[in-house]
XYZ file of C-alpha atoms in Angstrom:
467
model
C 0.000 0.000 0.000
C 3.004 1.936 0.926
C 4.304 1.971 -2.847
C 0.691 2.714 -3.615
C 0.626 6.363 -2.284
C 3.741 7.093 -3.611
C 2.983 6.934 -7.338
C 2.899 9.926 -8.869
C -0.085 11.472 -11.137
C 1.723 11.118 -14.118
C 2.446 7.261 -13.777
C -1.517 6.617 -12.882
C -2.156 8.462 -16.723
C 0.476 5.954 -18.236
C -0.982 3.607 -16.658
C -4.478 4.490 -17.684
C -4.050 5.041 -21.098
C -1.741 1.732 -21.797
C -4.732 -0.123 -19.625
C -7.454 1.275 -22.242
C -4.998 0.242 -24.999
C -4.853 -3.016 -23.956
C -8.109 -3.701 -22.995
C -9.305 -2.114 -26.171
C -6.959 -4.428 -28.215
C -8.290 -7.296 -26.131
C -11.300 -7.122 -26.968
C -11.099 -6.434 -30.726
C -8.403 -9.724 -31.507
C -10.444 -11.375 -28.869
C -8.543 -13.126 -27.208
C -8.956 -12.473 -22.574
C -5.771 -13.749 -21.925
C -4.128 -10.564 -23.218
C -5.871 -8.795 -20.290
C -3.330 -10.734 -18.126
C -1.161 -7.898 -19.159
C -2.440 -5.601 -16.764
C -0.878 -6.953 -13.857
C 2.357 -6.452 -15.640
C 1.540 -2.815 -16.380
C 0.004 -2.379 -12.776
C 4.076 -3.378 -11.714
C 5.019 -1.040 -13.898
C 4.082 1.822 -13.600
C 2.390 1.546 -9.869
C 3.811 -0.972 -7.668
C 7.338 -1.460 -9.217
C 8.062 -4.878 -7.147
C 9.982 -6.042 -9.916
C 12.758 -3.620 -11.014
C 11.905 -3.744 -15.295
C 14.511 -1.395 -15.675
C 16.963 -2.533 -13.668
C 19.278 -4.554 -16.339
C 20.109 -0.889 -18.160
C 21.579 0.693 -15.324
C 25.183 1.196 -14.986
C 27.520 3.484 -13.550
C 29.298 3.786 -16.648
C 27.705 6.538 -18.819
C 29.257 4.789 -22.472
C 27.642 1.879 -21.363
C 24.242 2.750 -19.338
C 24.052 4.996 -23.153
C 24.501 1.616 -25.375
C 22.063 -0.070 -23.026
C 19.607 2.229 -23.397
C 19.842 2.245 -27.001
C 19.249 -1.223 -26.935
C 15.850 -0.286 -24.963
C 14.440 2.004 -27.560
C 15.677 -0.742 -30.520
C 13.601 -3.765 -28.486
C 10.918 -1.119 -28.308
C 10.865 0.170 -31.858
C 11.144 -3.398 -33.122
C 7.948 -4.754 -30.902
C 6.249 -1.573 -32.229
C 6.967 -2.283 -35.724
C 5.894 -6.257 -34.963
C 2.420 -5.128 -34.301
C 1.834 -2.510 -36.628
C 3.249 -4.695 -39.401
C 0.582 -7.813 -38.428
C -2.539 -5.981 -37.639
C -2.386 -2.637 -39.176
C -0.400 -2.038 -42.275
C 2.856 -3.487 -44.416
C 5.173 -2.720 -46.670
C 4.712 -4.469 -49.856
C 7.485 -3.967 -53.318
C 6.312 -4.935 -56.529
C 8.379 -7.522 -57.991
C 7.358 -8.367 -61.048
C 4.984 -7.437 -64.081
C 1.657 -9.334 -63.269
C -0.141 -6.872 -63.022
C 1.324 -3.791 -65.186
C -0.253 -1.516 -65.974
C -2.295 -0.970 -62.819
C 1.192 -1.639 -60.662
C 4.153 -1.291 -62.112
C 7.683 -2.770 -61.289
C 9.150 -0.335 -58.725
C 6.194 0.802 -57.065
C 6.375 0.675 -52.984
C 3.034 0.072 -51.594
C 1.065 0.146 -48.007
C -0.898 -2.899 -48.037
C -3.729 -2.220 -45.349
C -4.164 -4.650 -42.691
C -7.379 -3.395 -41.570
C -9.033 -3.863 -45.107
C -9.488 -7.479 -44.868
C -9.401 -7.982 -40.958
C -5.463 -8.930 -39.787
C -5.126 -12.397 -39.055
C -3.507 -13.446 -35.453
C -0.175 -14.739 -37.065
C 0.557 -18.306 -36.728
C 4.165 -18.008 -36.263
C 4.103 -15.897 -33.288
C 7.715 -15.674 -32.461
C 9.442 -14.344 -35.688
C 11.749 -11.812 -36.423
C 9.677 -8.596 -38.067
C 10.014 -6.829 -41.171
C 11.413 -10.777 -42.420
C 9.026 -13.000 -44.446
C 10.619 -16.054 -44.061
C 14.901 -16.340 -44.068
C 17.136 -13.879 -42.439
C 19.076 -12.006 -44.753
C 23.005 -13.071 -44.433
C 22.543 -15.793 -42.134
C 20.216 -17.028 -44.920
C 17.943 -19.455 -41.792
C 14.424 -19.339 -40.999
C 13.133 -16.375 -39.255
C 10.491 -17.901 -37.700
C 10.329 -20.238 -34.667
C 7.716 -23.358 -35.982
C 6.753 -23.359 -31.976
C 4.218 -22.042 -31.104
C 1.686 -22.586 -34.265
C -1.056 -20.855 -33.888
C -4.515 -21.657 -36.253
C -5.993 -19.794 -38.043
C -8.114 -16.744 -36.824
C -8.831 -13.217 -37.977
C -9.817 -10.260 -36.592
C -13.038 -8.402 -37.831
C -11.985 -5.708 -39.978
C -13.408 -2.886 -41.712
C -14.857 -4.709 -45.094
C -14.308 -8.049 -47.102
C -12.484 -9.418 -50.254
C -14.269 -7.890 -53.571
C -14.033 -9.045 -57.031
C -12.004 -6.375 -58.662
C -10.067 -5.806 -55.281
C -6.169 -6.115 -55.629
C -5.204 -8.038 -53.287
C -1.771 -9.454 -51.074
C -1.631 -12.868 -50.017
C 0.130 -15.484 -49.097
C 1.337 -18.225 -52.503
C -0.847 -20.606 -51.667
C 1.501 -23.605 -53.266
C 4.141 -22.391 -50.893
C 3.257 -25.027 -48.730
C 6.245 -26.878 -49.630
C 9.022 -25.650 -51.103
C 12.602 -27.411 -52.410
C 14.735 -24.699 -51.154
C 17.043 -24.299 -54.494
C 14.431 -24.121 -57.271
C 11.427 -22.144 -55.529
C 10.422 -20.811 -58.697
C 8.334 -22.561 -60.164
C 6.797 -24.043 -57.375
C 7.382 -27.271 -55.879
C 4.189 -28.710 -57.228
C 4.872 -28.027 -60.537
C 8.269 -29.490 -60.479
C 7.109 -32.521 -59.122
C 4.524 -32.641 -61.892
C 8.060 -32.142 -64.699
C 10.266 -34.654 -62.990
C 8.613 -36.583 -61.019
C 8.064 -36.245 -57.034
C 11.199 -39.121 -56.473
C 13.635 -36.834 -58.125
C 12.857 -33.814 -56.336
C 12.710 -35.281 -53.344
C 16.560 -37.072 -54.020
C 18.432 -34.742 -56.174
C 19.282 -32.434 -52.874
C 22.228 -30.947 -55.030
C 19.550 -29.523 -57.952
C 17.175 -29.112 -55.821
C 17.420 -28.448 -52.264
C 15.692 -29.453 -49.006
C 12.009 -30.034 -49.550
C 10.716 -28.109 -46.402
C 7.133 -27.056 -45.655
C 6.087 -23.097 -44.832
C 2.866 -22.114 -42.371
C 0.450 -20.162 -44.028
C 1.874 -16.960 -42.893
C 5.692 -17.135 -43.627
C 4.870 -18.431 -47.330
C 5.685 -15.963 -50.000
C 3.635 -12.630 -50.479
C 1.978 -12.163 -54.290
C -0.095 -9.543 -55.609
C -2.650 -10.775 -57.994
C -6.352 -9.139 -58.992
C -9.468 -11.099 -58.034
C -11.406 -12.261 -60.685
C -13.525 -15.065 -58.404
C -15.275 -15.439 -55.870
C -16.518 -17.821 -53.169
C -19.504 -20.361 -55.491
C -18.860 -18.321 -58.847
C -18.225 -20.683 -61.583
C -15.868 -18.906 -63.771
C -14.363 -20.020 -67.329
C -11.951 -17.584 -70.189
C -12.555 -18.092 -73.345
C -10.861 -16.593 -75.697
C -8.689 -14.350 -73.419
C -12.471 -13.118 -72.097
C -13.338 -14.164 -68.244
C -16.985 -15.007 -67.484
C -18.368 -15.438 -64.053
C -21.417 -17.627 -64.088
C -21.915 -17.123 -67.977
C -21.834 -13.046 -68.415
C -18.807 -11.334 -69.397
C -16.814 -9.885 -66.236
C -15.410 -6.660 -68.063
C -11.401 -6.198 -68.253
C -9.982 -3.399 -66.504
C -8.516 -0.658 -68.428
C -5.147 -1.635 -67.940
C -5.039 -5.636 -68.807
C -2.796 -6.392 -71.408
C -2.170 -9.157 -73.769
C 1.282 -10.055 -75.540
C 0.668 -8.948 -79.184
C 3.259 -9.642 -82.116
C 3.552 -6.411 -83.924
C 5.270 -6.113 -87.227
C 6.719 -3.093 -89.062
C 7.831 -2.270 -92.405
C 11.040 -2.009 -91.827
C 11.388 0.575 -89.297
C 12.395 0.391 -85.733
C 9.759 1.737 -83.049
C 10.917 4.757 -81.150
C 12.122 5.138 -77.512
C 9.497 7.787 -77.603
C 6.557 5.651 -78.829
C 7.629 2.752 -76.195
C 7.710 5.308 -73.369
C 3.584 6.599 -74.503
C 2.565 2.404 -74.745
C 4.309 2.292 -71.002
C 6.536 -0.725 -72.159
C 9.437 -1.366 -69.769
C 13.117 -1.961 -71.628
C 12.812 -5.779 -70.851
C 9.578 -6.333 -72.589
C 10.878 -4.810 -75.755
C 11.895 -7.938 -77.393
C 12.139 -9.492 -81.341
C 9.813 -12.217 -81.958
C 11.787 -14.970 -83.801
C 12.205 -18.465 -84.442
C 9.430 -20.976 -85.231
C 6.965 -18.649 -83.474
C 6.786 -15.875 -86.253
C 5.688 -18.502 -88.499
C 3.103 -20.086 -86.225
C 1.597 -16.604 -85.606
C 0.815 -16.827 -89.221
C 3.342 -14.393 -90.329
C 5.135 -14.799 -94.095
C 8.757 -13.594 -95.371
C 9.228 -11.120 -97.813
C 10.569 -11.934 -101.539
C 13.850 -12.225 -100.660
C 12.889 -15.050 -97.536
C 13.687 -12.626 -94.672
C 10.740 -11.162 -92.462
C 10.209 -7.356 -91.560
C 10.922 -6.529 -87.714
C 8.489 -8.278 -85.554
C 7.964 -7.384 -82.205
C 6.385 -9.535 -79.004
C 5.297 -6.856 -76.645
C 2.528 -6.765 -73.840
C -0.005 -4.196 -74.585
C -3.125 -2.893 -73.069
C -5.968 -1.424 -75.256
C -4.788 2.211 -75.704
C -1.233 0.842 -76.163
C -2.773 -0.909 -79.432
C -4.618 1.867 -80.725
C -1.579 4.030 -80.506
C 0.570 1.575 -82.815
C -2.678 1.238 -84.849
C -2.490 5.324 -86.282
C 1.526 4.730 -86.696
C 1.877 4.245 -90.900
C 4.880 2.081 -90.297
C 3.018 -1.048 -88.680
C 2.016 -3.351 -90.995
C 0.251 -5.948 -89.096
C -0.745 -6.442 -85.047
C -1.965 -9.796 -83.777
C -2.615 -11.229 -80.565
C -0.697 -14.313 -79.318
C -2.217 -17.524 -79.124
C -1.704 -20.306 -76.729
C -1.894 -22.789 -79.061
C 1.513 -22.302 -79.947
C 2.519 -23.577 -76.496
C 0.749 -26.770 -76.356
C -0.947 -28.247 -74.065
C -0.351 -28.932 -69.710
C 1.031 -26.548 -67.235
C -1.901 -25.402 -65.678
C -3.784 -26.352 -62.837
C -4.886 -29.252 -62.184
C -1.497 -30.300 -63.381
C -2.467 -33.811 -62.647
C -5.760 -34.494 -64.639
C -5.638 -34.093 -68.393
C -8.716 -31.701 -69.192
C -7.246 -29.718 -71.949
C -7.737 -26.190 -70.632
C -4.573 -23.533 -71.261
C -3.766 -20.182 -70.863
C -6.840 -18.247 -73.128
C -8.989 -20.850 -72.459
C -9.943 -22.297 -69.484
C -13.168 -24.089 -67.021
C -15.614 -23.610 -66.511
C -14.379 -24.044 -63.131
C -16.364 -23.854 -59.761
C -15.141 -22.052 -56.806
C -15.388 -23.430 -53.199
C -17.318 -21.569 -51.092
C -17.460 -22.158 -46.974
C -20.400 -24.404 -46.516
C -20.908 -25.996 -50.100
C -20.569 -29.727 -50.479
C -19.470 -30.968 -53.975
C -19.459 -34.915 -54.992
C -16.191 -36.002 -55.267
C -15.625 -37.850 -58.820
C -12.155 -37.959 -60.464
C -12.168 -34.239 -61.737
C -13.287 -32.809 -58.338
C -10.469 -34.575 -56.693
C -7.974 -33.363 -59.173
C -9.404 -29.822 -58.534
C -9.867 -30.020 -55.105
C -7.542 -32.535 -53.115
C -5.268 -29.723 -52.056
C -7.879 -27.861 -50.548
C -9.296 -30.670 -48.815
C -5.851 -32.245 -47.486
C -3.499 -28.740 -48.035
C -5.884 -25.930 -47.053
C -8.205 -27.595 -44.676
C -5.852 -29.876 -42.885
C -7.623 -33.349 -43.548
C -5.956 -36.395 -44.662
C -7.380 -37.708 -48.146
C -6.802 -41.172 -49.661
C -7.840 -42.926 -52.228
C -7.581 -47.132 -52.098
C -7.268 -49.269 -55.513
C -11.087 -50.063 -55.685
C -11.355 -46.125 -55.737
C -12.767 -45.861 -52.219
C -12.077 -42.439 -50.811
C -11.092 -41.940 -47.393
C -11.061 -38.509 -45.516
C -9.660 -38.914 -41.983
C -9.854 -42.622 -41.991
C -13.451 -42.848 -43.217
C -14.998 -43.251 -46.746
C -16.549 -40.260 -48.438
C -18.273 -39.405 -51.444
C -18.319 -36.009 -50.886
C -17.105 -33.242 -49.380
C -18.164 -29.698 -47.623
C -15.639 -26.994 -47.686
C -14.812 -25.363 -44.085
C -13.291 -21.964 -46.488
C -14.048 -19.370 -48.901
C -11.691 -19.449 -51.950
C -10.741 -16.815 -54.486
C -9.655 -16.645 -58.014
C -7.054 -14.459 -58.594
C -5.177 -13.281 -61.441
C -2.524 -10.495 -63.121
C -3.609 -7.611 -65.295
C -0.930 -9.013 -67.681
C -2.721 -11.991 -68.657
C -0.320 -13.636 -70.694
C 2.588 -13.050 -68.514
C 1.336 -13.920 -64.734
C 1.618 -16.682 -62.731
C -1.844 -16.727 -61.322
C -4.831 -18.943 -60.049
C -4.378 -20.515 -64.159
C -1.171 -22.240 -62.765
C -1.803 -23.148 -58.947
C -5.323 -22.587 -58.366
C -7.376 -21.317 -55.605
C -6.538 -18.594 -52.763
C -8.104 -20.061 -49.267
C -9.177 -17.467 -47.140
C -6.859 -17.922 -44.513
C -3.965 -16.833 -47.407
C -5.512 -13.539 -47.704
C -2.936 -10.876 -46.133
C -4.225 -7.281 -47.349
C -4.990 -4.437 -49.622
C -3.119 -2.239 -51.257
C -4.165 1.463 -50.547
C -1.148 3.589 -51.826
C 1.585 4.049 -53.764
C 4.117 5.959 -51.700
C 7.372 5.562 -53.795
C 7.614 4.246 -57.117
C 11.270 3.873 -59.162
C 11.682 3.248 -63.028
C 14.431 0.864 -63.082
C 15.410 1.326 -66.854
C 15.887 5.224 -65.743
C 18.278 6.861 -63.268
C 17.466 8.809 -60.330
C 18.034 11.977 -61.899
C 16.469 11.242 -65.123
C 12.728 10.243 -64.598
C 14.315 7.469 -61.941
C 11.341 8.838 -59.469
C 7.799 8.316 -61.066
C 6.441 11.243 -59.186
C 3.030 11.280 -61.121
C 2.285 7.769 -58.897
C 3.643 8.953 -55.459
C 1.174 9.098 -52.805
C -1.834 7.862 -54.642
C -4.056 5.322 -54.161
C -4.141 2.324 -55.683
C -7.639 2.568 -56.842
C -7.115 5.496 -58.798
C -4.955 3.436 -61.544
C -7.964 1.067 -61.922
């Protein structure tokens, strides 16, 4: 009691407003136990019977400086832990999936908040780290405690058209050396033995919780019980047309008369120095395209292009000829299911249903091959099938199935150059991570800083306005 009426006015307002905090985050993760918390910030700030501060005292100045130091780094680094899982993130855009609505180079905050932040379930990990420590090139994560999967109400829910962060969902397992493509598909070109055996081409096979798998930024296209099939390039949702986005692009092979397009003319079409490539080969034939007299062809380009790209190289006299690629000159396989045969590709594929949480579908040999990972993966269930094609989920026989998820289709605005649901299928809900809101830096790496390096015209917008 004695310690009691000794605490000053200004410790019972710390105290106070780190008790509302804490109560208030309490009750929106929901999780009681947090409240426990109080009793340390009682000792605190009120009855100090343990001395929390006592390990950064010294008499040495140098040193009681470095150990405080150390204080506000712990501090900032706990702060950053939190803010990072339930309120925002910093996300870089790696690649072109989905140019032109993000481009490489842009810096975004993906909000937390959007979606609802899920309670990680990696708890102990090291922040601002998605899965191996830089240098030391080891996990960052401790696999103890692991945590299922919960999230925390937030302010709205995925939407088709949303852009959205989340975690690969075949990330599950990865063979450390050859991550890209995924571990799935490389079983599915060599054969599951030799990936698992050839540790010198391939690495440890090791398996990833939901959270530490890789982040990707895709658009979704599907939703939870839409049935949704592309044909001809075109998406439909449950038969209608679900309308492109201004800025989806197709690869195109574009052929002049002789002259070269202009550094000028590229920079108006928004195509990046590594897309602008010569077609050649077998392909230029196969896109239908003939020689001249003497047996040579005119310049052919293979560019990705969104509509007003095309229309510009449409008004230039110098192009003779514009055509969309085909998949057909890829042949068949390579998307998912990889393991059933059904003959869909790249422009055209489904119909395909979506699982939705509560929705039982009859499972047959096609809605195992398009389904098994979500039933044994996703959903944590173990899933056999004997020789007399009995299937067995958790030990007992099943002919069908009810999903405990939603799922989501997602895909890039650069259709013919992303890695999307096409290739490894459906997002589970408990994947989802965030939404993008802004664009706060974005860099042009074919420019230098001082020369257009900075795209200042996307700086501190949000990402809905490049819809």
């Amino acid at each position: 009691m004695t310690k009691l009426k000794n605490v000053a006015r200004g410790q019972l307002i710390n105290f106070g407003i780190w008790a509302v905090i804490l109560i208030l985050f309490s009750v929106w993760v929901g999780s009681w136990w947090l409240l426990l918390g109080l009793i340390i910030l009682a000792d605190i700030y009120l009855t100090k019977f343990i001395p929390w501060s006592a390990w950064k005292k010294s008499k040495n100045p140098r040193i009681a400086s470095i150990l405080n130091g150390i204080d506000d780094l712990l501090f900032a680094l706990v702060a950053v832990y939190i803010i990072n899982i339930f309120v925002f993130q910093n996300y870089q855009i790696p690649s072109g999936s989905l140019e032109k609505s993000l481009l490489i180079g842009d810096f975004l905050f993906v909000s937390k908040l959007s979606y609802g932040p899920r309670v990680p379930n990696t708890p102990i990990s090291f922040p601002l780290v998605q899965n191996t420590l830089p240098v030391l090139n080891c996990k960052s994560y401790f696999d103890w405690p692991d945590w299922g999967y919960k999230r925390v109400k937030g302010i709205g829910t995925v939407k088709r058209d949303d852009i959205v962060v989340f975690n690969f969902p075949a990330g599950d397992t990865v063979a450390l050396y050859r991550q890209n493509p995924d571990y799935y598909t490389l079983k599915d070109l060599y054969g599951e033995e030799t990936v698992r055996l050839d540790k010198a081409q391939y690495g440890e096979i090791i398996y990833r919780p939901v959270d530490k798998r890789e982040n990707y930024v895709k658009r979704c296209v599907g939703m939870p019980g839409d049935s949704l099939q592309i044909i001809d390039n075109q998406v439909y949702i449950d038969g209608k047309i679900l309308p492109d986005k201004r800025n989806v692009q197709f690869v195109y092979y574009v052929e002049t008369d002789g002259t070269l397009i202009k550094d000028e003319i590229f920079r108006r079409m928004k195509v990046n120095n590594d897309d602008r490539v010569f077609a050649s080969g077998h392909i230029i034939s196969l896109m239908g395209f003939t020689p001249n007299a003497d047996g040579k062809y005119n310049p052919i380009y293979k560019l990705p292009l969104t509509v007003e790209a095309v229309n510009i190289l449409k008004k230039m006299p110098s192009i003779k000829n514009i055509k969309i690629e085909t998949d057909n000159i890829f042949g068949e396989g390579g998307y998912y299911p990889l393991e059933y045969p059904t003959g869909w590709s790249r422009d055209n594929y489904g119909p395909i249903w979506i699982p939705k949480k509560g929705a039982t579908v009859k499972l047959d040999k096609i809605n195992l091959a398009l389904y098994h990972r979500c039933i044994r993966n996703y959903e944590n269930n173990t899933l056999d099938v004997r020789a007399d094609g009995t299937i067995l989920i958790n030990g007992q026989a099943a002919t069908s199935y009810t999903f405990k998820y939603d799922y989501y289709w997602m895909m890039g605005d650069n259709r013919h150059l992303s890695a999307d649901s096409r290739s490894w299928g459906f997002v589970p809900e408990d994947h989802i991570v965030g939404k993008p809101i802004m664009v706060w830096l974005s860099l042009d790496k074919d420019r230098n800083i001082f020369n257009g390096g900075i795209r200042w015209n996307r700086m501190f917008r949000f990402v809905e306005s490049f819809n």
